[in-house]
mmCIF file of C-alpha atoms in Angstrom:
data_model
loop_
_atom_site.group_PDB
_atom_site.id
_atom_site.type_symbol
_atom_site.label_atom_id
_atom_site.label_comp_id
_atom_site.label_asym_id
_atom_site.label_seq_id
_atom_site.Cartn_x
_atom_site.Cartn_y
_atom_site.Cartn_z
ATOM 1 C CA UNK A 21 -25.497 92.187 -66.273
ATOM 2 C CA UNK A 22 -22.883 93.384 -63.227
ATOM 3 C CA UNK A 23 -21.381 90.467 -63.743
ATOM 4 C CA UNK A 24 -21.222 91.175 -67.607
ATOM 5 C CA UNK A 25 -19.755 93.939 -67.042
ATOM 6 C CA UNK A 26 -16.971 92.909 -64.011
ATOM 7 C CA UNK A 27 -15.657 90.363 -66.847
ATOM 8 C CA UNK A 28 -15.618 92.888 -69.359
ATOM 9 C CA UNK A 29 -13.525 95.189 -67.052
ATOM 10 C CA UNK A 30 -10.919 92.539 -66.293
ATOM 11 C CA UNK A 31 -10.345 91.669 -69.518
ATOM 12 C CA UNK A 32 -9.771 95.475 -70.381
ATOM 13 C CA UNK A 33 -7.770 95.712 -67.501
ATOM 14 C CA UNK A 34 -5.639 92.872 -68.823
ATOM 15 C CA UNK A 35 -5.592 94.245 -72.586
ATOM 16 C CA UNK A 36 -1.829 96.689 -72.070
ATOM 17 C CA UNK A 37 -0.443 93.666 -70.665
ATOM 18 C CA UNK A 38 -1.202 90.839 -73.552
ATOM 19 C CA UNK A 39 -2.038 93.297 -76.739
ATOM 20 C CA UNK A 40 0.719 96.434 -76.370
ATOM 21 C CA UNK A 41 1.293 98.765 -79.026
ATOM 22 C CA UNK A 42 -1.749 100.240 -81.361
ATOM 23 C CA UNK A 43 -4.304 97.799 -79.604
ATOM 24 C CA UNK A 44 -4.148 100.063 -76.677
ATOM 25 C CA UNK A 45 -4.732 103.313 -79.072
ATOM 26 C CA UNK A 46 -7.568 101.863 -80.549
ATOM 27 C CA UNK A 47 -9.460 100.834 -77.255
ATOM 28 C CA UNK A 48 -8.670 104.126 -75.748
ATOM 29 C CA UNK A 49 -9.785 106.015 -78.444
ATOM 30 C CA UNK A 50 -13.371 103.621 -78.120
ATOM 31 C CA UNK A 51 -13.663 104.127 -74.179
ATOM 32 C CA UNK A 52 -13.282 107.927 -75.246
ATOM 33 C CA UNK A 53 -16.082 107.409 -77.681
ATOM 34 C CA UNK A 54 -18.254 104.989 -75.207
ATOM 35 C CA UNK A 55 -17.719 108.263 -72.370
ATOM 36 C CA UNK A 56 -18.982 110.630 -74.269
ATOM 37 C CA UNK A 57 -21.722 108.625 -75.429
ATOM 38 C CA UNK A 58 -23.019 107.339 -71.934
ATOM 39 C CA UNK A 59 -22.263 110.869 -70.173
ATOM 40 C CA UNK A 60 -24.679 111.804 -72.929
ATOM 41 C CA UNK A 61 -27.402 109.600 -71.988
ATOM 42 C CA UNK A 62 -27.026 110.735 -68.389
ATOM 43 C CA UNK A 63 -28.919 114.041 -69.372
ATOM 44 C CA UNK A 64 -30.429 113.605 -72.824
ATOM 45 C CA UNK A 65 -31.536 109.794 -72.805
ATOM 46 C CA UNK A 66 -33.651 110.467 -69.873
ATOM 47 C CA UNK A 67 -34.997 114.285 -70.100
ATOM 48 C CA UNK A 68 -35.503 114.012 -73.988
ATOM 49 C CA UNK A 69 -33.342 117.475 -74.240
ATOM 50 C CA UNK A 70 -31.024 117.073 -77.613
ATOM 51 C CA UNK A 71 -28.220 118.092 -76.028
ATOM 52 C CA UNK A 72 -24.968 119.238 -79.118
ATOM 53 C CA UNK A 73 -22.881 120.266 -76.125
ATOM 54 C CA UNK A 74 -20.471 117.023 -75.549
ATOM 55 C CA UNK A 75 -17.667 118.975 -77.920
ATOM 56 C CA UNK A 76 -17.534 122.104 -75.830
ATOM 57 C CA UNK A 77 -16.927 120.186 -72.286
ATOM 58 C CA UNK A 78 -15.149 118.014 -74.061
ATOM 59 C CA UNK A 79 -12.696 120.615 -75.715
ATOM 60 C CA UNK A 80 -13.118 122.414 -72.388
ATOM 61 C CA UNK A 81 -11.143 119.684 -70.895
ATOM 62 C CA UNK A 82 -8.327 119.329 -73.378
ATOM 63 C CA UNK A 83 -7.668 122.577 -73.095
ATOM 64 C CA UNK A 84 -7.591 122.533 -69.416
ATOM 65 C CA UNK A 85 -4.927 119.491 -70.157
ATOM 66 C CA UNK A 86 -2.861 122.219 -72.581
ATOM 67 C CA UNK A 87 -2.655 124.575 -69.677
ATOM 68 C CA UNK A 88 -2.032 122.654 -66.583
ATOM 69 C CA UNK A 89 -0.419 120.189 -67.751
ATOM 70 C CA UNK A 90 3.097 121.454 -67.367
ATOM 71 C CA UNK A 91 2.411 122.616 -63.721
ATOM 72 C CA UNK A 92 0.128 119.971 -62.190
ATOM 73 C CA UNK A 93 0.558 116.000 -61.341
ATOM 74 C CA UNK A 94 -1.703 113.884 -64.160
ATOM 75 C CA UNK A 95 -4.321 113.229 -62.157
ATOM 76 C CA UNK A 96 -5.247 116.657 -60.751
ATOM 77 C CA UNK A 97 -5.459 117.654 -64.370
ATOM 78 C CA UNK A 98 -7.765 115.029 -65.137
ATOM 79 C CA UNK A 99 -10.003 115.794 -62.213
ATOM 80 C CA UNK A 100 -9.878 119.793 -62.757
ATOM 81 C CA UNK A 101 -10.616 119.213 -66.499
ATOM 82 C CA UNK A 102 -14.165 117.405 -65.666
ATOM 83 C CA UNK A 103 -14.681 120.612 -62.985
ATOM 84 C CA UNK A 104 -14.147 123.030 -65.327
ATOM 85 C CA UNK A 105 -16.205 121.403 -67.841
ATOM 86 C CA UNK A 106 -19.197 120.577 -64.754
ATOM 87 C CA UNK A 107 -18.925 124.728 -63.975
ATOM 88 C CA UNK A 108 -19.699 125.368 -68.141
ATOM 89 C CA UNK A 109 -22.419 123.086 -68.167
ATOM 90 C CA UNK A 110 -23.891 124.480 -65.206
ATOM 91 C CA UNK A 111 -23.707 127.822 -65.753
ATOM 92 C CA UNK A 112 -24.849 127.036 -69.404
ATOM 93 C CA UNK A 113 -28.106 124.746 -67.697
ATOM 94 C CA UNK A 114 -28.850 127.361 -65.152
ATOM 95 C CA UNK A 115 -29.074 130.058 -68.481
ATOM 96 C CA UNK A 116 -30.621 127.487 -71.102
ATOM 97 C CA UNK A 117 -32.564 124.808 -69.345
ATOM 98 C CA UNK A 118 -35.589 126.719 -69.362
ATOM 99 C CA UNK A 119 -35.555 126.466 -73.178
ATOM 100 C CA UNK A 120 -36.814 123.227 -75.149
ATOM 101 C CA UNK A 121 -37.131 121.232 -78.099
ATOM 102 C CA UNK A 122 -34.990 122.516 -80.894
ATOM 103 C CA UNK A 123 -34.212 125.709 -79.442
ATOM 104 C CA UNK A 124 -32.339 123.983 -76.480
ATOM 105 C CA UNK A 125 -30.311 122.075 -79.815
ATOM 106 C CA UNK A 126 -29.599 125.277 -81.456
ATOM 107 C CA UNK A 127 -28.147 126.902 -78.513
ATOM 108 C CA UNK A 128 -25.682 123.783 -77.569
ATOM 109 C CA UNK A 129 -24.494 123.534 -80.870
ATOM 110 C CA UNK A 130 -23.851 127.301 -81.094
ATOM 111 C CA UNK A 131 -22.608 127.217 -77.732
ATOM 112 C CA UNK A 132 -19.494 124.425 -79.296
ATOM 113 C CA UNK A 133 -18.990 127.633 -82.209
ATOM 114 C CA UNK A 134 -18.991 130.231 -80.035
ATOM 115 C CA UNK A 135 -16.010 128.801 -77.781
ATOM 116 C CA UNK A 136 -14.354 127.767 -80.368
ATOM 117 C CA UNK A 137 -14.396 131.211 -81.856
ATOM 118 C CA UNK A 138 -13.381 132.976 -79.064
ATOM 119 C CA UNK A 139 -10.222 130.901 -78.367
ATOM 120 C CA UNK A 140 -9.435 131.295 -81.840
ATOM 121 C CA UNK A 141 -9.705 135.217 -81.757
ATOM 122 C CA UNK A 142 -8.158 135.215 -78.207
ATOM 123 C CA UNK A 143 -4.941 133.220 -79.452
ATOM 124 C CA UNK A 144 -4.311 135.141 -82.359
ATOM 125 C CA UNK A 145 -4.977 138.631 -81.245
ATOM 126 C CA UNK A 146 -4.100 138.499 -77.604
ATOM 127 C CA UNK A 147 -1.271 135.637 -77.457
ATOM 128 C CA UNK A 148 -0.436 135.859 -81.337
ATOM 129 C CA UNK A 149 -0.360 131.753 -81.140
ATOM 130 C CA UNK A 150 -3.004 129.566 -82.628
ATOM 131 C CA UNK A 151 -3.188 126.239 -80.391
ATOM 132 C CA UNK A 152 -0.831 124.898 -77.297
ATOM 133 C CA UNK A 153 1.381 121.975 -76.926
ATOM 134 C CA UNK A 154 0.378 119.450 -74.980
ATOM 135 C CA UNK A 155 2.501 117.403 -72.150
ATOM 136 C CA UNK A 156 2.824 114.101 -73.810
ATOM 137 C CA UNK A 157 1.706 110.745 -71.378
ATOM 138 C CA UNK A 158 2.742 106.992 -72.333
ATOM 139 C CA UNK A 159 -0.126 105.071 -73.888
ATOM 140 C CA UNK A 160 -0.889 102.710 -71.414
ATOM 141 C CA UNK A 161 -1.139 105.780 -68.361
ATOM 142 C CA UNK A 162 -4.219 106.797 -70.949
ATOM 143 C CA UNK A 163 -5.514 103.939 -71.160
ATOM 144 C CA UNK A 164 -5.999 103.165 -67.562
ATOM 145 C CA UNK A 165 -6.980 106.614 -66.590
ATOM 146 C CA UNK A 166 -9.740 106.505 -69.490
ATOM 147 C CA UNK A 167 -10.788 103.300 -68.341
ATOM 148 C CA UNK A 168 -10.954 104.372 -64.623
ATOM 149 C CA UNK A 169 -13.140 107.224 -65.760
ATOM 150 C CA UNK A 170 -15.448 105.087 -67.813
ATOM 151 C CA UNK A 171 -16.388 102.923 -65.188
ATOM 152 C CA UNK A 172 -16.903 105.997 -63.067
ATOM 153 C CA UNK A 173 -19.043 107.030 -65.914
ATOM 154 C CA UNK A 174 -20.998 103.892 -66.054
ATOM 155 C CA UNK A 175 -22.039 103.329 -62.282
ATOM 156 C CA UNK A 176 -22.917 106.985 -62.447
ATOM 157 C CA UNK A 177 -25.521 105.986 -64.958
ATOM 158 C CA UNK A 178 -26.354 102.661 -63.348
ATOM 159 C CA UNK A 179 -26.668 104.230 -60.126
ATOM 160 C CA UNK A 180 -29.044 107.539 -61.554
ATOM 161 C CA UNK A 181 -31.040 104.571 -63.511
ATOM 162 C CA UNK A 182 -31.980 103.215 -60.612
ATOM 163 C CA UNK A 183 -32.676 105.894 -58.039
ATOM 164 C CA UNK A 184 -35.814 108.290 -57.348
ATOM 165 C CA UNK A 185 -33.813 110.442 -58.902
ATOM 166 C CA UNK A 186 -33.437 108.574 -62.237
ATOM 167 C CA UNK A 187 -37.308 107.999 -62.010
ATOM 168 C CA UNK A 188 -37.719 112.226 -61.642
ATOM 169 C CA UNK A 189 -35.415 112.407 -64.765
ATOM 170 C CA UNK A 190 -37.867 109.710 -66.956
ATOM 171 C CA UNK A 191 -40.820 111.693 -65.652
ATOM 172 C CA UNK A 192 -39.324 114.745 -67.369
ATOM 173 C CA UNK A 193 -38.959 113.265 -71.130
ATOM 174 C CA UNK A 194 -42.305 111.909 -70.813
ATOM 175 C CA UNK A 195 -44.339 114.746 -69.294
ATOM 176 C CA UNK A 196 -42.792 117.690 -68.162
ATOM 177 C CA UNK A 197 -45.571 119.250 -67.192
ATOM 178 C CA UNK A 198 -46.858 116.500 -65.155
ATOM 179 C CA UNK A 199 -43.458 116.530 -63.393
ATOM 180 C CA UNK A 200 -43.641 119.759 -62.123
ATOM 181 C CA UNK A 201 -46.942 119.225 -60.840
ATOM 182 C CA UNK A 202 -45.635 116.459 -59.087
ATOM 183 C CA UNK A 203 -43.686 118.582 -56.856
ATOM 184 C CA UNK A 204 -40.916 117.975 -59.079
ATOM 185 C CA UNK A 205 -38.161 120.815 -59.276
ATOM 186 C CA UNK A 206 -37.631 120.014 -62.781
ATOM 187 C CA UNK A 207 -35.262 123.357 -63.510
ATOM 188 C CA UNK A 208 -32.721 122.642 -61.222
ATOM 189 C CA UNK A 209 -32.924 118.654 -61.753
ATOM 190 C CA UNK A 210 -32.206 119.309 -64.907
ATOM 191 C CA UNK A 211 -29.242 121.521 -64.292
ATOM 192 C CA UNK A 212 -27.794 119.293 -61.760
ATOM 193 C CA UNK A 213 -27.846 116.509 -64.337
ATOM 194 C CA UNK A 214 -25.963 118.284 -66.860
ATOM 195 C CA UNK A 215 -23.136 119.251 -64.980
ATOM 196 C CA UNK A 216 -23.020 115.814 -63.876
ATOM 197 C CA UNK A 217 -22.871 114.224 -66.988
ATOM 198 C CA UNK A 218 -19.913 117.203 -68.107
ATOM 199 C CA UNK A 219 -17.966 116.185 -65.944
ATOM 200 C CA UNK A 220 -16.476 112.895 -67.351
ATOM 201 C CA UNK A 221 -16.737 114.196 -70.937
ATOM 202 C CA UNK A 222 -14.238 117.079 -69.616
ATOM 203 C CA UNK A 223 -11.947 114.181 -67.771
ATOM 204 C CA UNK A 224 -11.741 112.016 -70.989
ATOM 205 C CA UNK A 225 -10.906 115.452 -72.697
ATOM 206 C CA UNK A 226 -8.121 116.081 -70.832
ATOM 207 C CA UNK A 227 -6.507 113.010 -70.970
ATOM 208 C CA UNK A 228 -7.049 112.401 -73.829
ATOM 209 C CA UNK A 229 -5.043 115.662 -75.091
ATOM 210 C CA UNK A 230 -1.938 114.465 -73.622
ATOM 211 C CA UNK A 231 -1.983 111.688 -76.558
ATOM 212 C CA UNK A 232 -1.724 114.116 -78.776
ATOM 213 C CA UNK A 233 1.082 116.573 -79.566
ATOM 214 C CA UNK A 234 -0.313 119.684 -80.188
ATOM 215 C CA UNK A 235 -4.114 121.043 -80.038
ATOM 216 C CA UNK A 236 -5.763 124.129 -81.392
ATOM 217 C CA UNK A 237 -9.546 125.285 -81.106
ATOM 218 C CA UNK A 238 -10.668 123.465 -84.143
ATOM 219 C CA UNK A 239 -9.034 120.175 -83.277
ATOM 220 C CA UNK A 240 -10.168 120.342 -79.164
ATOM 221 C CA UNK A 241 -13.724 121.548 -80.408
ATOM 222 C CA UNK A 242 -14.484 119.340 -83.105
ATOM 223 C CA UNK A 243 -18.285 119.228 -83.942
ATOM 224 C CA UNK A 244 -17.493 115.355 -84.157
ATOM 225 C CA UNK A 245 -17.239 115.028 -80.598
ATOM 226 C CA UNK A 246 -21.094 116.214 -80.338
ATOM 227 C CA UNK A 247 -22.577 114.104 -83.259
ATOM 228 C CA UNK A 248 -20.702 110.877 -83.119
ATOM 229 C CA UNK A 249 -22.297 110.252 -79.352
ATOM 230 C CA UNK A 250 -26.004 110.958 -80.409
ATOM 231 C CA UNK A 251 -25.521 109.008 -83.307
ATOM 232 C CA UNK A 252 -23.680 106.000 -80.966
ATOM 233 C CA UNK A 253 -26.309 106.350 -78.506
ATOM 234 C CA UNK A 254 -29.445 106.167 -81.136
ATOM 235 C CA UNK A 255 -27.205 102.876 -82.809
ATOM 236 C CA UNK A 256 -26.517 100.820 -79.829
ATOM 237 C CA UNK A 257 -30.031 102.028 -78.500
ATOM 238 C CA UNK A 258 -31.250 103.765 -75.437
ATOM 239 C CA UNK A 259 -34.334 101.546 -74.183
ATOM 240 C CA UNK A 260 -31.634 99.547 -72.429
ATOM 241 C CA UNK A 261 -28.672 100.170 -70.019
ATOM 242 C CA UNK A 262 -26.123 98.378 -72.412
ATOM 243 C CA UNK A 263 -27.254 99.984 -75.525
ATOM 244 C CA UNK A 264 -25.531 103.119 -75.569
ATOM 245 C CA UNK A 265 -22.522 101.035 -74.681
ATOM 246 C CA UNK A 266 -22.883 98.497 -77.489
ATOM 247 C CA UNK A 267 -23.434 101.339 -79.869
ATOM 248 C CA UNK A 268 -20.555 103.203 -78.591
ATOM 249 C CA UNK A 269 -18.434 100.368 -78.817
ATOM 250 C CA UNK A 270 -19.312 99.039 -82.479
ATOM 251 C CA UNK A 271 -19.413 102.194 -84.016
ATOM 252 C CA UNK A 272 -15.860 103.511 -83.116
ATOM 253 C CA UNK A 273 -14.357 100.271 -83.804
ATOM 254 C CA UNK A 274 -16.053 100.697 -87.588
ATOM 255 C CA UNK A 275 -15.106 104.149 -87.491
ATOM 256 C CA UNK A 276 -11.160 103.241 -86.625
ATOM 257 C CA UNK A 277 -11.073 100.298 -89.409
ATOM 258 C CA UNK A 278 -12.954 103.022 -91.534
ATOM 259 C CA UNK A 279 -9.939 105.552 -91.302
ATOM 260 C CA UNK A 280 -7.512 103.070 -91.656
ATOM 261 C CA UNK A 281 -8.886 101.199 -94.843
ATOM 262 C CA UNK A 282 -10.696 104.057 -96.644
ATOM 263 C CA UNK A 283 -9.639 106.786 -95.589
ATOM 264 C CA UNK A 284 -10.896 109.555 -97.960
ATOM 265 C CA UNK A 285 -14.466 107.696 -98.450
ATOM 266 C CA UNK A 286 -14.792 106.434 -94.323
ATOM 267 C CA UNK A 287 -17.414 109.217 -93.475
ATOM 268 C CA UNK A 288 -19.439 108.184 -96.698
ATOM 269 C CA UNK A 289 -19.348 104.619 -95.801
ATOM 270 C CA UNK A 290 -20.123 105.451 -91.923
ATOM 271 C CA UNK A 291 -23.173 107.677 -92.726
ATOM 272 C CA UNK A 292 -24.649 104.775 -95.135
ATOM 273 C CA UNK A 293 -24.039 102.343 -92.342
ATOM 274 C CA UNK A 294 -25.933 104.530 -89.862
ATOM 275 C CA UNK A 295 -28.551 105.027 -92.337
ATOM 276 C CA UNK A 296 -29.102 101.499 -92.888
ATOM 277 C CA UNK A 297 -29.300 100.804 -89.062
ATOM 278 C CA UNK A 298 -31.303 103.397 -88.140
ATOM 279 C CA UNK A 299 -34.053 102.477 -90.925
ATOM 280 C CA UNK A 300 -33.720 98.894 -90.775
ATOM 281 C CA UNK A 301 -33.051 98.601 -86.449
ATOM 282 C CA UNK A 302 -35.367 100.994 -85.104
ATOM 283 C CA UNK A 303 -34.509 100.288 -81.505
ATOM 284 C CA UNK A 304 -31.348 100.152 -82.561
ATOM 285 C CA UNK A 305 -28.361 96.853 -81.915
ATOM 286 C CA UNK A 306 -30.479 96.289 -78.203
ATOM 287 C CA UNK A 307 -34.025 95.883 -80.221
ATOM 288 C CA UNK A 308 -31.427 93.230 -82.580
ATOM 289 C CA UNK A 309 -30.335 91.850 -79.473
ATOM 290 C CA UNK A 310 -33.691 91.767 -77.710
ATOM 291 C CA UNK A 311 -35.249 89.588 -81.337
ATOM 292 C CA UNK A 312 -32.288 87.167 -80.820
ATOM 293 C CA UNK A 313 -32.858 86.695 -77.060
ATOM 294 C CA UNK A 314 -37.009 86.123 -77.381
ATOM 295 C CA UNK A 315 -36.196 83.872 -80.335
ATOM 296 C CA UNK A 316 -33.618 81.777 -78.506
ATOM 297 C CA UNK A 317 -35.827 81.806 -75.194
ATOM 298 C CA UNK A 318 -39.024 80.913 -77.647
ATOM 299 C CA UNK A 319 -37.359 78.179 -79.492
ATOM 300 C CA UNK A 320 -36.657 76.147 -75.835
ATOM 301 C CA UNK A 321 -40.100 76.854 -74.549
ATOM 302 C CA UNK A 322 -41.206 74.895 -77.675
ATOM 303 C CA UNK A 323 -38.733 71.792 -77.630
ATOM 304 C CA UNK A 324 -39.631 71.532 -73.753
#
């Protein structure tokens, strides 16, 4: 699987040079969507805790690229847009953590409104604005800084996976109570791993901004940004390391070809395609994967 994944890098890495032009769009806006949907894992795929906040950090950092972006080298944007989206999540954790099952849902999702809301009624009353223009970046600057900050994202997850610490985290969404008699300090492990995972869902936020021209509260906090990696995540699958990834990956290129083919029926078309997986591939494309690898594996035990 590393090396997998060290060939899939290089040929990334090689894509600006051999496929310019809207083929770098489109795979930036997927790493976005693979990000968010890994950085998602890192808290909810392990502690079982439906987590609807991805939108918030993630408009957290766009915003923080609106701001800083005229006074500040790329870079330090990018990096104080995941900070300022870790500090959210963690003061968020350190108030909500304590809460489960659907109420910890509720509040996420109302936390997304709630910011949203207030920048809205803070623009218009206080700054008599609505929304900030955004320092524009050349395509390919995205695309190597969003690449960059997925593979952060990924050895992050590789690394937790495989680390006492990852093990602490699975011992929380399977018994939480058992965890904490364990001598587990499940609070502040799950605070901890929030923040973490905020923090490169507020660094693809902010650059991704600078692709665009102009942002407001509705566009930077789009609800989208919160379902689209649950429903990538529960596609691709989460038994396996690669399954978020897969599902990441195959659902935003459908959702791009979507947009550009049909694009007043796409979000029909995607919901009956998620439908149809999620009834029909249970363990989502790594359980298809899985099938195809025992059958392949079964069918040369036999001939030998």
């Amino acid at each position: 699987m590393p090396g997998l994944f060290l060939i899939v890098l290089l040929l990334l890495a090689a894509l600006p040079v051999y496929r310019p032009g809207y083929k770098v769009i489109l795979v930036s806006s997927i790493l976005m969507y693979v990000i968010l949907t890994v950085s998602w894992v890192i808290f909810s795929g392990t502690t079982g805790y439906l987590s609807l906040a991805p939108a918030a950090f993630f408009g957290v950092g766009m915003y923080t690229a609106a701001v800083l972006g005229m006074a500040l080298p790329l870079p330090v944007v990018v990096v104080l847009g995941g900070l300022a989206s870790s500090c959210l999540a963690f003061l968020v954790g350190a108030v909500t953590l304590r809460l489960r099952g659907i109420y910890f849902a509720i509040f996420t999702f109302g936390l997304v409104e709630f910011i949203k809301n207030l920048l809205l009624w803070w623009e218009i009353e206080r700054t008599g604005t609505r929304g900030r223009f955004v320092v524009l970046v050349d395509n390919n600057t995205i695309y190597y800084v969003m690449l960059a900050i997925l593979v952060m994202t990924v050895l992050t997850a590789y690394f937790i996976r495989r680390s006492r610490y990852g093990l602490a985290l699975q011992s929380i969404g399977e018994d939480e109570e058992a965890a904490v008699h364990a001598g587990i300090n499940v609070t502040a492990l799950k605070i901890v791993t929030f923040a973490i995972s905020a923090v490169f869902m507020g660094a693809a936020g902010a650059i991704w901004a600078t692709q665009l021209t102009y942002i407001d509260p509705y566009i930077a906090f789009n609800l989208n940004y919160s379902f689209m990696p649950v429903l990538m995540a529960i596609f691709g699958g989460i038994g396996q390391p690669y399954g978020p990834i897969l599902g990441a990956a195959v659902v935003a290129y459908l959702r791009e070809i979507l947009i550009t083919e049909f694009p007043y029926q796409y979000m029909l078309l995607l919901g009956i395609i998620l439908l149809v997986a999620i009834l029909f591939l249970p363990n989502g494309l790594v359980g298809l994967v899985e099938r195809a690898r025992r059958r392949a594996f079964g069918g040369q035990r036999a001939n030998t």
